[in-house]
Amino acid sequence: MGIFLNSSIPYAVYKEITLDPYFVDKSSLIDGLIPALGRRDRYICITRPRRFGKTVMAAMIAAFFGTAKSDTEGSLFDHLKIAESKSYAAHLHKYPVIYIDFSRTPETCSSYLSYISRIISGLKEDLQNEFPTLSVTPAKSLWDMMQFIYEKTKQRFIFVLDEWDAVFHMPFLSKKDQQEYLLFLKNLLKDQVYAQLVYMTGILPIAKYSSGSQLNMFVEYDMAGSEKFCESFGFLNEEVDQLYQTYLHTASLKKLTRKDLKDWYDGYHTATGKRLYNPRSVVLALTDNQLRSYWTSAGPYDEIFYYIRNNIDSVRDDLVLLTSGEHVSAKIGQFAAVSMDLETREQIYSAMVVYGLLTYEDGEVFIPNKELMDKYNELLLSWR
């Protein structure tokens, strides 16, 4: 078992999650991936706001397909929804999986070279250890090594790439570094026959980072516009009902009502119109027996507030309405929230919808719940 190839970590991570009393079974997502195995549409990118379960789903997928399960008997998936699929046994623990969390960096990291070298050298070492009888020389490029392995063994790999866009939020990386990274992904993945399936997840759509044909092989699914996979991220109303029943049976001092959870953490919408709750916030509220904001203040959310602050004349009146609970008419598209040139009202609101800071429905944007309302009020106070 290696660092990236056939790592036992995703299985251990997901097993720990399934033991949580407030676990929600989203394993049906896997059934939607199986038909893409080995096909032209095998490149799948699912984007969601932070804290909406992207890493949990990535660990689940790697744990299901991967051969590196840690249990000696059975599987933790035997009692989950995916076990009802006709394809279950044929694909459970049958594939070598390359799992990369791109948000992780070397111990000391101040350059793109040190960042990407950790991944490349780690993968090359894993491949050498996995195929010791082949003359797999690390002097070759990573993709040439993998192509060589395929030519000799016909072995194909499943790639699970978590937080693929983390590099666009790392301050030590330049625009040139980011383009080098996109070229790395293109060389490693695009039209490579050794890739059986590529599952990638992040915050913003690929097209907002990559121009031209670098990563145009991916089919992208976002929260606002894509119906497929829309129920696999975030908690549905009926799932929160079940979690609340668990809370009622286990909490010694019941301080939360079901309405509390709705007011504080509901308000997001799938492309099919179903309501979604922020999963991290619901679980932590029930675990802590306390209502408060559980989204961290660091990271891309601060960047969005930066755009508002620097374009305050465009949205000042709207913010007054939004923080009073009103809806505001807006035309929403997909814009790159990592760029510093979001100038129009529509661009700002579009980025905020992608980040989960606003909800968009029927031509209007609004603040979805009390958790985020607290953040907006805090933001407005800081400007006074």
GROMACS .gro file of C-alpha atoms in nm:
model
  384
    1MET     CA    1   0.000   0.000   0.000
    2GLY     CA    2   0.134   0.338  -0.097
    3ILE     CA    3   0.096   0.704  -0.017
    4PHE     CA    4  -0.131   0.771  -0.315
    5LEU     CA    5  -0.176   0.434  -0.488
    6ASN     CA    6  -0.386   0.178  -0.300
    7SER     CA    7  -0.369   0.378   0.019
    8SER     CA    8  -0.567   0.239   0.313
    9ILE     CA    9  -0.640   0.591   0.442
   10PRO     CA   10  -0.967   0.657   0.250
   11TYR     CA   11  -1.117   0.330   0.376
   12ALA     CA   12  -1.017   0.408   0.734
   13VAL     CA   13  -1.151   0.763   0.706
   14TYR     CA   14  -1.486   0.656   0.564
   15LYS     CA   15  -1.524   0.371   0.812
   16GLU     CA   16  -1.480   0.620   1.095
   17ILE     CA   17  -1.749   0.841   0.943
   18THR     CA   18  -1.998   0.553   0.915
   19LEU     CA   19  -1.964   0.491   1.289
   20ASP     CA   20  -2.076   0.845   1.372
   21PRO     CA   21  -2.424   0.849   1.530
   22TYR     CA   22  -2.522   1.125   1.285
   23PHE     CA   23  -2.400   0.944   0.974
   24VAL     CA   24  -2.606   0.984   0.653
   25ASP     CA   25  -2.574   0.717   0.386
   26LYS     CA   26  -2.495   0.882   0.050
   27SER     CA   27  -2.344   0.572  -0.109
   28SER     CA   28  -2.597   0.576  -0.394
   29LEU     CA   29  -2.361   0.825  -0.557
   30ILE     CA   30  -2.136   0.531  -0.645
   31ASP     CA   31  -2.410   0.372  -0.854
   32GLY     CA   32  -2.406   0.684  -1.070
   33LEU     CA   33  -2.033   0.649  -1.131
   34ILE     CA   34  -2.018   0.281  -1.225
   35PRO     CA   35  -2.165   0.326  -1.576
   36ALA     CA   36  -1.880   0.567  -1.661
   37LEU     CA   37  -1.604   0.314  -1.593
   38GLY     CA   38  -1.383   0.280  -1.899
   39ARG     CA   39  -1.601   0.501  -2.117
   40ARG     CA   40  -1.537   0.833  -2.288
   41ASP     CA   41  -1.746   1.009  -2.023
   42ARG     CA   42  -1.530   0.869  -1.742
   43TYR     CA   43  -1.405   1.219  -1.645
   44ILE     CA   44  -1.638   1.356  -1.378
   45CYS     CA   45  -1.594   1.677  -1.179
   46ILE     CA   46  -1.841   1.762  -0.903
   47THR     CA   47  -1.816   2.111  -0.751
   48ARG     CA   48  -1.977   2.218  -0.425
   49PRO     CA   49  -1.932   2.493  -0.164
   50ARG     CA   50  -1.698   2.432   0.124
   51ARG     CA   51  -1.826   2.210   0.406
   52PHE     CA   52  -2.075   2.027   0.185
   53GLY     CA   53  -1.925   1.680   0.210
   54LYS     CA   54  -1.684   1.674  -0.086
   55THR     CA   55  -1.401   1.507   0.104
   56VAL     CA   56  -1.636   1.253   0.267
   57MET     CA   57  -1.765   1.150  -0.076
   58ALA     CA   58  -1.412   1.130  -0.220
   59ALA     CA   59  -1.303   0.901   0.064
   60MET     CA   60  -1.617   0.689   0.015
   61ILE     CA   61  -1.552   0.643  -0.358
   62ALA     CA   62  -1.187   0.551  -0.306
   63ALA     CA   63  -1.282   0.313  -0.024
   64PHE     CA   64  -1.547   0.139  -0.235
   65PHE     CA   65  -1.349   0.082  -0.553
   66GLY     CA   66  -1.007   0.041  -0.392
   67THR     CA   67  -0.843  -0.288  -0.305
   68ALA     CA   68  -0.687  -0.155   0.013
   69LYS     CA   69  -0.969  -0.222   0.258
   70SER     CA   70  -0.856  -0.270   0.616
   71ASP     CA   71  -1.121  -0.522   0.729
   72THR     CA   72  -1.031  -0.891   0.712
   73GLU     CA   73  -1.391  -0.997   0.658
   74GLY     CA   74  -1.688  -0.833   0.492
   75SER     CA   75  -1.708  -0.470   0.392
   76LEU     CA   76  -1.845  -0.160   0.555
   77PHE     CA   77  -2.054  -0.112   0.238
   78ASP     CA   78  -2.253  -0.435   0.283
   79HIS     CA   79  -2.521  -0.255   0.485
   80LEU     CA   80  -2.528   0.069   0.286
   81LYS     CA   81  -2.756   0.167  -0.002
   82ILE     CA   82  -2.498   0.083  -0.270
   83ALA     CA   83  -2.520  -0.284  -0.166
   84GLU     CA   84  -2.868  -0.293  -0.323
   85SER     CA   85  -2.719  -0.220  -0.667
   86LYS     CA   86  -2.693  -0.505  -0.917
   87SER     CA   87  -2.338  -0.387  -0.989
   88TYR     CA   88  -2.229  -0.396  -0.625
   89ALA     CA   89  -2.030  -0.719  -0.606
   90ALA     CA   90  -1.876  -0.675  -0.951
   91HIS     CA   91  -1.705  -0.349  -0.855
   92LEU     CA   92  -1.652  -0.359  -0.477
   93HIS     CA   93  -1.277  -0.346  -0.397
   94LYS     CA   94  -1.178  -0.442  -0.751
   95TYR     CA   95  -0.959  -0.153  -0.871
   96PRO     CA   96  -0.624   0.008  -0.798
   97VAL     CA   97  -0.711   0.360  -0.683
   98ILE     CA   98  -0.493   0.669  -0.691
   99TYR     CA   99  -0.624   0.905  -0.424
  100ILE     CA  100  -0.477   1.257  -0.404
  101ASP     CA  101  -0.582   1.535  -0.169
  102PHE     CA  102  -0.441   1.842  -0.343
  103SER     CA  103  -0.489   2.061  -0.036
  104ARG     CA  104  -0.202   1.884   0.139
  105THR     CA  105   0.148   2.023   0.104
  106PRO     CA  106   0.502   1.913   0.195
  107GLU     CA  107   0.622   1.985   0.548
  108THR     CA  108   0.793   2.300   0.428
  109CYS     CA  109   0.647   2.438   0.108
  110SER     CA  110   0.717   2.774  -0.048
  111SER     CA  111   0.720   2.693  -0.418
  112TYR     CA  112   0.524   2.507  -0.680
  113LEU     CA  113   0.821   2.277  -0.742
  114SER     CA  114   0.823   2.150  -0.385
  115TYR     CA  115   0.444   2.116  -0.389
  116ILE     CA  116   0.415   1.914  -0.710
  117SER     CA  117   0.734   1.715  -0.648
  118ARG     CA  118   0.577   1.558  -0.340
  119ILE     CA  119   0.294   1.423  -0.556
  120ILE     CA  120   0.504   1.314  -0.852
  121SER     CA  121   0.780   1.146  -0.652
  122GLY     CA  122   0.527   0.981  -0.421
  123LEU     CA  123   0.332   0.836  -0.711
  124LYS     CA  124   0.644   0.714  -0.887
  125GLU     CA  125   0.759   0.540  -0.570
  126ASP     CA  126   0.415   0.381  -0.529
  127LEU     CA  127   0.422   0.253  -0.887
  128GLN     CA  128   0.768   0.104  -0.846
  129ASN     CA  129   0.661  -0.075  -0.528
  130GLU     CA  130   0.336  -0.199  -0.685
  131PHE     CA  131   0.504  -0.331  -1.002
  132PRO     CA  132   0.849  -0.450  -0.884
  133THR     CA  133   0.901  -0.695  -1.171
  134LEU     CA  134   0.868  -0.425  -1.436
  135SER     CA  135   1.151  -0.194  -1.533
  136VAL     CA  136   0.961   0.116  -1.423
  137THR     CA  137   1.227   0.382  -1.411
  138PRO     CA  138   1.151   0.708  -1.224
  139ALA     CA  139   1.354   0.894  -1.486
  140LYS     CA  140   1.048   0.878  -1.711
  141SER     CA  141   0.762   1.120  -1.675
  142LEU     CA  142   0.480   1.001  -1.452
  143TRP     CA  143   0.241   0.957  -1.745
  144ASP     CA  144   0.501   0.766  -1.945
  145MET     CA  145   0.552   0.533  -1.650
  146MET     CA  146   0.180   0.466  -1.626
  147GLN     CA  147   0.148   0.415  -1.999
  148PHE     CA  148   0.437   0.169  -1.986
  149ILE     CA  149   0.264  -0.022  -1.705
  150TYR     CA  150  -0.055  -0.036  -1.908
  151GLU     CA  151   0.130  -0.163  -2.216
  152LYS     CA  152   0.285  -0.445  -2.013
  153THR     CA  153  -0.005  -0.539  -1.786
  154LYS     CA  154  -0.323  -0.374  -1.929
  155GLN     CA  155  -0.373  -0.240  -1.577
  156ARG     CA  156  -0.605   0.061  -1.552
  157PHE     CA  157  -0.648   0.294  -1.255
  158ILE     CA  158  -0.923   0.489  -1.088
  159PHE     CA  159  -0.824   0.844  -0.993
  160VAL     CA  160  -0.998   1.017  -0.703
  161LEU     CA  161  -0.880   1.378  -0.682
  162ASP     CA  162  -0.998   1.581  -0.384
  163GLU     CA  163  -0.971   1.962  -0.354
  164TRP     CA  164  -0.820   1.978  -0.701
  165ASP     CA  165  -0.851   2.360  -0.703
  166ALA     CA  166  -0.670   2.415  -0.372
  167VAL     CA  167  -0.363   2.544  -0.556
  168PHE     CA  168  -0.559   2.849  -0.670
  169HIS     CA  169  -0.589   2.961  -0.309
  170MET     CA  170  -0.224   2.905  -0.209
  171PRO     CA  171  -0.046   3.241  -0.175
  172PHE     CA  172   0.298   3.113  -0.278
  173LEU     CA  173   0.179   3.002  -0.621
  174SER     CA  174   0.194   3.241  -0.916
  175LYS     CA  175  -0.028   3.250  -1.223
  176LYS     CA  176   0.250   3.073  -1.411
  177ASP     CA  177   0.257   2.800  -1.143
  178GLN     CA  178  -0.116   2.754  -1.176
  179GLN     CA  179  -0.086   2.710  -1.552
  180GLU     CA  180   0.190   2.454  -1.494
  181TYR     CA  181  -0.043   2.268  -1.262
  182LEU     CA  182  -0.321   2.260  -1.523
  183LEU     CA  183  -0.071   2.126  -1.776
  184PHE     CA  184   0.031   1.856  -1.525
  185LEU     CA  185  -0.331   1.743  -1.490
  186LYS     CA  186  -0.380   1.747  -1.864
  187ASN     CA  187  -0.071   1.532  -1.927
  188LEU     CA  188  -0.159   1.291  -1.649
  189LEU     CA  189  -0.527   1.243  -1.731
  190LYS     CA  190  -0.647   1.360  -2.070
  191ASP     CA  191  -0.712   1.078  -2.318
  192GLN     CA  192  -0.499   0.840  -2.112
  193VAL     CA  193  -0.618   0.483  -2.160
  194TYR     CA  194  -0.480   0.383  -1.819
  195ALA     CA  195  -0.746   0.605  -1.655
  196GLN     CA  196  -1.047   0.380  -1.588
  197LEU     CA  197  -1.234   0.660  -1.409
  198VAL     CA  198  -1.138   1.010  -1.296
  199TYR     CA  199  -1.348   1.156  -1.016
  200MET     CA  200  -1.252   1.510  -0.924
  201THR     CA  201  -1.402   1.754  -0.676
  202GLY     CA  202  -1.348   2.115  -0.576
  203ILE     CA  203  -1.526   2.442  -0.510
  204LEU     CA  204  -1.543   2.615  -0.849
  205PRO     CA  205  -1.599   2.480  -1.199
  206ILE     CA  206  -1.295   2.385  -1.407
  207ALA     CA  207  -1.385   2.631  -1.680
  208LYS     CA  208  -1.326   2.918  -1.440
  209TYR     CA  209  -0.962   2.820  -1.404
  210SER     CA  210  -0.880   2.653  -1.732
  211SER     CA  211  -0.923   2.813  -2.072
  212GLY     CA  212  -0.912   2.630  -2.401
  213SER     CA  213  -0.887   2.253  -2.412
  214GLN     CA  214  -0.667   2.177  -2.110
  215LEU     CA  215  -0.929   1.991  -1.907
  216ASN     CA  216  -1.226   1.995  -2.140
  217MET     CA  217  -1.267   1.616  -2.112
  218PHE     CA  218  -1.447   1.659  -1.779
  219VAL     CA  219  -1.823   1.664  -1.742
  220GLU     CA  220  -1.898   1.912  -1.462
  221TYR     CA  221  -2.181   1.900  -1.210
  222ASP     CA  222  -2.244   2.201  -0.986
  223MET     CA  223  -2.503   2.247  -0.710
  224ALA     CA  224  -2.703   2.525  -0.873
  225GLY     CA  225  -2.762   2.387  -1.221
  226SER     CA  226  -2.694   2.011  -1.237
  227GLU     CA  227  -2.965   1.762  -1.147
  228LYS     CA  228  -2.741   1.455  -1.155
  229PHE     CA  229  -2.574   1.387  -0.818
  230CYS     CA  230  -2.766   1.681  -0.667
  231GLU     CA  231  -2.887   1.480  -0.365
  232SER     CA  232  -2.545   1.336  -0.282
  233PHE     CA  233  -2.411   1.652  -0.117
  234GLY     CA  234  -2.584   1.831   0.167
  235PHE     CA  235  -2.864   1.685   0.379
  236LEU     CA  236  -3.218   1.655   0.247
  237ASN     CA  237  -3.511   1.749   0.467
  238GLU     CA  238  -3.604   1.385   0.538
  239GLU     CA  239  -3.242   1.302   0.627
  240VAL     CA  240  -3.236   1.580   0.886
  241ASP     CA  241  -3.564   1.444   1.022
  242GLN     CA  242  -3.391   1.110   1.083
  243LEU     CA  243  -3.089   1.275   1.243
  244TYR     CA  244  -3.312   1.473   1.472
  245GLN     CA  245  -3.483   1.153   1.588
  246THR     CA  246  -3.140   1.015   1.675
  247TYR     CA  247  -3.075   1.333   1.871
  248LEU     CA  248  -3.402   1.295   2.064
  249HIS     CA  249  -3.311   0.939   2.159
  250THR     CA  250  -2.952   1.011   2.262
  251ALA     CA  251  -2.928   1.365   2.401
  252SER     CA  252  -2.967   1.380   2.778
  253LEU     CA  253  -3.062   1.749   2.770
  254LYS     CA  254  -3.262   1.833   2.459
  255LYS     CA  255  -3.198   2.200   2.381
  256LEU     CA  256  -3.264   2.201   2.006
  257THR     CA  257  -3.591   2.188   1.819
  258ARG     CA  258  -3.642   2.064   1.466
  259LYS     CA  259  -3.739   2.419   1.368
  260ASP     CA  260  -3.405   2.542   1.505
  261LEU     CA  261  -3.219   2.324   1.255
  262LYS     CA  262  -3.438   2.448   0.972
  263ASP     CA  263  -3.398   2.815   1.061
  264TRP     CA  264  -3.022   2.794   1.110
  265TYR     CA  265  -2.895   2.551   0.846
  266ASP     CA  266  -3.163   2.504   0.576
  267GLY     CA  267  -3.219   2.725   0.271
  268TYR     CA  268  -3.001   2.581  -0.004
  269HIS     CA  269  -3.157   2.425  -0.312
  270THR     CA  270  -3.075   2.147  -0.554
  271ALA     CA  271  -3.126   2.189  -0.927
  272THR     CA  272  -3.440   1.976  -0.889
  273GLY     CA  273  -3.583   2.216  -0.633
  274LYS     CA  274  -3.528   2.009  -0.320
  275ARG     CA  275  -3.407   2.186  -0.008
  276LEU     CA  276  -3.062   2.122   0.136
  277TYR     CA  277  -2.907   2.172   0.476
  278ASN     CA  278  -2.541   2.242   0.543
  279PRO     CA  279  -2.425   1.894   0.655
  280ARG     CA  280  -2.130   1.995   0.870
  281SER     CA  281  -2.336   2.250   1.061
  282VAL     CA  282  -2.626   2.011   1.126
  283VAL     CA  283  -2.399   1.736   1.258
  284LEU     CA  284  -2.199   1.969   1.482
  285ALA     CA  285  -2.511   2.141   1.616
  286LEU     CA  286  -2.661   1.805   1.714
  287THR     CA  287  -2.330   1.678   1.853
  288ASP     CA  288  -2.261   1.995   2.054
  289ASN     CA  289  -2.628   2.048   2.142
  290GLN     CA  290  -2.583   2.412   2.045
  291LEU     CA  291  -2.689   2.644   1.763
  292ARG     CA  292  -2.412   2.857   1.619
  293SER     CA  293  -2.215   2.919   1.302
  294TYR     CA  294  -1.990   2.622   1.231
  295TRP     CA  295  -1.851   2.741   0.900
  296THR     CA  296  -1.495   2.858   0.941
  297SER     CA  297  -1.428   3.223   0.859
  298ALA     CA  298  -1.098   3.161   0.682
  299GLY     CA  299  -1.051   3.082   0.315
  300PRO     CA  300  -1.258   3.160   0.005
  301TYR     CA  301  -1.551   3.305   0.199
  302ASP     CA  302  -1.331   3.594   0.306
  303GLU     CA  303  -1.239   3.645  -0.060
  304ILE     CA  304  -1.603   3.683  -0.157
  305PHE     CA  305  -1.655   3.938   0.118
  306TYR     CA  306  -1.351   4.117  -0.022
  307TYR     CA  307  -1.528   4.151  -0.356
  308ILE     CA  308  -1.835   4.295  -0.187
  309ARG     CA  309  -1.628   4.540   0.012
  310ASN     CA  310  -1.449   4.664  -0.297
  311ASN     CA  311  -1.768   4.694  -0.499
  312ILE     CA  312  -1.988   4.818  -0.219
  313ASP     CA  313  -2.151   5.089  -0.430
  314SER     CA  314  -2.296   4.820  -0.656
  315VAL     CA  315  -2.455   4.616  -0.380
  316ARG     CA  316  -2.494   4.842  -0.074
  317ASP     CA  317  -2.870   4.882  -0.102
  318ASP     CA  318  -2.911   4.513  -0.180
  319LEU     CA  319  -2.722   4.412   0.133
  320VAL     CA  320  -2.960   4.614   0.347
  321LEU     CA  321  -3.251   4.424   0.194
  322LEU     CA  322  -3.077   4.086   0.213
  323THR     CA  323  -2.987   4.121   0.580
  324SER     CA  324  -3.348   4.212   0.656
  325GLY     CA  325  -3.456   3.881   0.505
  326GLU     CA  326  -3.569   4.013   0.166
  327HIS     CA  327  -3.505   3.855  -0.175
  328VAL     CA  328  -3.324   4.055  -0.445
  329SER     CA  329  -3.366   4.011  -0.821
  330ALA     CA  330  -3.046   3.905  -0.997
  331LYS     CA  331  -2.923   3.739  -1.316
  332ILE     CA  332  -2.687   3.459  -1.222
  333GLY     CA  333  -2.410   3.301  -1.429
  334GLN     CA  334  -2.087   3.122  -1.348
  335PHE     CA  335  -1.794   3.352  -1.282
  336ALA     CA  336  -1.445   3.293  -1.150
  337ALA     CA  337  -1.457   3.383  -0.784
  338VAL     CA  338  -1.079   3.349  -0.760
  339SER     CA  339  -1.013   3.637  -0.996
  340MET     CA  340  -0.988   3.989  -0.866
  341ASP     CA  341  -1.197   4.145  -1.144
  342LEU     CA  342  -1.552   4.067  -1.038
  343GLU     CA  343  -1.686   4.410  -1.114
  344THR     CA  344  -2.057   4.384  -1.172
  345ARG     CA  345  -2.338   4.310  -0.934
  346GLU     CA  346  -2.427   3.994  -1.128
  347GLN     CA  347  -2.070   3.866  -1.119
  348ILE     CA  348  -2.046   3.918  -0.744
  349TYR     CA  349  -2.374   3.744  -0.672
  350SER     CA  350  -2.293   3.459  -0.910
  351ALA     CA  351  -1.969   3.390  -0.725
  352MET     CA  352  -2.149   3.404  -0.392
  353VAL     CA  353  -2.406   3.148  -0.509
  354VAL     CA  354  -2.124   2.914  -0.616
  355TYR     CA  355  -1.963   2.952  -0.275
  356GLY     CA  356  -2.292   2.883  -0.096
  357LEU     CA  357  -2.312   3.232   0.055
  358LEU     CA  358  -2.637   3.311  -0.123
  359THR     CA  359  -2.918   3.094  -0.256
  360TYR     CA  360  -3.063   3.153  -0.602
  361GLU     CA  361  -3.422   3.064  -0.685
  362ASP     CA  362  -3.675   3.193  -0.938
  363GLY     CA  363  -3.456   3.484  -1.049
  364GLU     CA  364  -3.377   3.605  -0.697
  365VAL     CA  365  -3.091   3.573  -0.449
  366PHE     CA  366  -3.131   3.562  -0.072
  367ILE     CA  367  -2.941   3.472   0.244
  368PRO     CA  368  -3.047   3.112   0.311
  369ASN     CA  369  -3.043   3.085   0.691
  370LYS     CA  370  -2.955   3.234   1.029
  371GLU     CA  371  -2.605   3.086   1.024
  372LEU     CA  372  -2.509   3.294   0.723
  373MET     CA  373  -2.719   3.591   0.832
  374ASP     CA  374  -2.493   3.618   1.137
  375LYS     CA  375  -2.190   3.636   0.908
  376TYR     CA  376  -2.341   3.909   0.695
  377ASN     CA  377  -2.438   4.117   0.996
  378GLU     CA  378  -2.088   4.073   1.136
  379LEU     CA  379  -1.948   4.184   0.801
  380LEU     CA  380  -2.165   4.495   0.784
  381LEU     CA  381  -2.066   4.592   1.138
  382SER     CA  382  -1.699   4.566   1.046
  383TRP     CA  383  -1.749   4.827   0.770
  384ARG     CA  384  -1.906   5.090   0.991
   0.00000   0.00000   0.00000
